[in-house]
Tab-separated table of C-alpha atoms in Angstrom:
chain	number	residue	atom	x	y	z
A	1318	MET	CA	-73.345	68.646	28.115
A	1319	VAL	CA	-73.188	69.555	31.734
A	1320	GLU	CA	-76.513	70.857	33.049
A	1321	PRO	CA	-76.725	74.509	34.374
A	1322	ASN	CA	-76.447	73.990	38.101
A	1323	LYS	CA	-73.567	71.510	37.732
A	1324	LYS	CA	-71.958	74.061	35.193
A	1325	LYS	CA	-72.298	76.819	37.761
A	1326	LEU	CA	-70.782	74.510	40.432
A	1327	ALA	CA	-67.914	73.362	38.312
A	1328	LYS	CA	-67.158	76.975	37.514
A	1329	HIS	CA	-66.980	77.995	41.348
A	1330	ALA	CA	-64.557	74.956	41.970
A	1331	ASP	CA	-62.579	76.260	39.077
A	1332	ARG	CA	-62.237	79.605	40.611
A	1333	VAL	CA	-61.155	78.177	43.892
A	1334	LEU	CA	-58.775	75.850	42.280
A	1335	LYS	CA	-57.081	78.640	40.091
A	1336	ASN	CA	-56.198	80.302	43.325
A	1337	TYR	CA	-54.332	77.310	44.928
A	1338	ARG	CA	-50.870	78.697	43.720
A	1339	ASN	CA	-51.667	82.066	45.232
A	1340	PHE	CA	-52.920	80.498	48.447
A	1341	GLN	CA	-49.509	78.467	48.527
A	1342	LYS	CA	-47.701	81.901	48.242
A	1343	LEU	CA	-49.621	83.626	50.935
A	1344	ALA	CA	-48.987	80.509	53.100
A	1345	ASN	CA	-45.152	81.104	52.904
A	1346	LEU	CA	-45.665	84.644	54.480
A	1347	SER	CA	-46.119	85.480	58.090
A	1348	GLY	CA	-49.331	86.843	59.641
A	1349	ALA	CA	-53.010	86.098	59.812
A	1350	PHE	CA	-53.353	85.832	55.925
A	1351	ALA	CA	-50.703	83.146	55.944
A	1352	GLN	CA	-52.528	81.076	58.599
A	1353	CYS	CA	-55.774	81.348	56.629
A	1354	ALA	CA	-53.932	80.636	53.310
A	1355	GLU	CA	-52.360	77.576	54.898
A	1356	SER	CA	-55.612	76.278	56.130
A	1357	LEU	CA	-56.999	76.782	52.617
A	1358	VAL	CA	-54.155	74.846	50.990
A	1359	GLN	CA	-54.303	72.059	53.376
A	1360	GLU	CA	-58.255	71.672	52.704
A	1361	ILE	CA	-57.687	71.670	49.211
A	1362	ASP	CA	-54.823	69.229	49.232
A	1363	ASP	CA	-56.991	66.868	51.490
A	1364	ILE	CA	-59.913	66.991	48.965
A	1365	VAL	CA	-57.992	66.415	45.907
A	1366	ALA	CA	-56.159	63.560	47.684
A	1367	ARG	CA	-59.675	61.833	48.151
A	1368	LEU	CA	-60.652	62.140	44.470
A	1369	ASP	CA	-60.251	59.130	42.247
A	1370	ASP	CA	-56.854	58.566	40.579
A	1371	VAL	CA	-57.660	60.066	37.183
A	1372	SER	CA	-59.519	62.997	38.274
A	1373	ARG	CA	-56.850	63.812	40.924
A	1374	ALA	CA	-53.975	63.517	38.204
A	1375	ILE	CA	-56.101	65.965	35.900
A	1376	LEU	CA	-56.898	68.576	38.579
A	1377	VAL	CA	-53.275	68.375	40.122
A	1378	ASN	CA	-51.775	68.913	36.644
A	1379	TRP	CA	-54.037	71.752	35.638
A	1380	TYR	CA	-54.309	73.596	38.961
A	1381	CYS	CA	-51.621	72.729	41.365
A	1382	GLN	CA	-48.494	72.336	39.029
A	1383	LYS	CA	-46.500	75.472	38.063
A	1384	ILE	CA	-47.049	76.644	34.543
A	1385	GLY	CA	-43.720	75.349	33.082
A	1386	GLN	CA	-44.224	71.894	34.804
A	1387	ARG	CA	-47.742	71.271	33.512
A	1388	LYS	CA	-48.427	68.633	31.018
A	1389	THR	CA	-50.588	69.725	27.871
A	1390	ARG	CA	-54.225	68.072	27.669
A	1391	GLY	CA	-52.875	65.936	24.804
A	1392	GLN	CA	-49.996	64.816	27.062
A	1393	MET	CA	-52.401	63.967	29.676
A	1394	CYS	CA	-54.640	62.121	27.467
A	1395	ARG	CA	-51.843	59.976	26.211
A	1396	THR	CA	-50.558	59.480	29.782
A	1397	LEU	CA	-54.027	58.512	31.021
A	1398	ASP	CA	-54.916	56.678	27.981
A	1399	ILE	CA	-58.222	58.580	27.432
A	1400	THR	CA	-59.618	60.852	24.780
A	1401	VAL	CA	-59.958	64.475	24.797
A	1402	ALA	CA	-63.900	64.101	25.390
A	1403	GLU	CA	-63.290	61.696	28.388
A	1404	TYR	CA	-60.550	64.070	29.571
A	1405	GLN	CA	-63.123	66.939	29.584
A	1406	ASN	CA	-65.839	64.843	31.273
A	1407	ILE	CA	-63.453	63.549	34.045
A	1408	LYS	CA	-62.269	67.092	34.736
A	1409	ASN	CA	-65.858	68.422	34.952
A	1410	GLN	CA	-66.857	65.463	37.240
A	1411	GLY	CA	-63.516	66.153	39.483
A	1412	LEU	CA	-64.389	69.758	39.686
A	1413	LEU	CA	-68.065	68.691	40.877
A	1414	ASP	CA	-66.732	66.316	43.320
A	1415	PHE	CA	-64.335	68.853	44.583
A	1416	ALA	CA	-67.026	71.433	44.959
A	1417	LYS	CA	-69.444	69.192	47.001
A	1418	GLN	CA	-66.630	68.775	49.571
A	1419	TYR	CA	-64.903	72.224	49.771
A	1420	ARG	CA	-65.905	73.814	52.821
A	1421	ASN	CA	-68.806	71.509	53.570
A	1422	GLY	CA	-70.445	72.332	50.239
A	1423	VAL	CA	-70.333	76.058	50.482
A	1424	LEU	CA	-69.623	76.376	46.706
A	1425	GLU	CA	-73.389	74.724	46.170
A	1426	THR	CA	-74.882	77.679	47.922
A	1427	LEU	CA	-73.163	80.472	45.746
A	1428	PRO	CA	-75.217	82.540	43.337
A	1429	ASP	CA	-73.906	82.941	39.713
């Protein structure tokens, strides 16, 4: 079970990562929004690249792949040779690690 503060932090990280594909789309436009979105995409990519291999594989599959290209949780578990419970724990830890690094820890300061 994830403790409340960690659960809140993982939830904030989840929200940021769910917008990754939208940031990518904005980055391909022109103007100020594109520059900001490009910066966000680059920061997310850099942070995810620093995560351990298994966390990175799970987060990239879940948040960065196009929906039709994503593997199911079961497929990921088989590929990574882990159980569903391990998958969930690793995903949660990856979200926490991401949140602590994103924008120098700004997600840790957000209210519910």
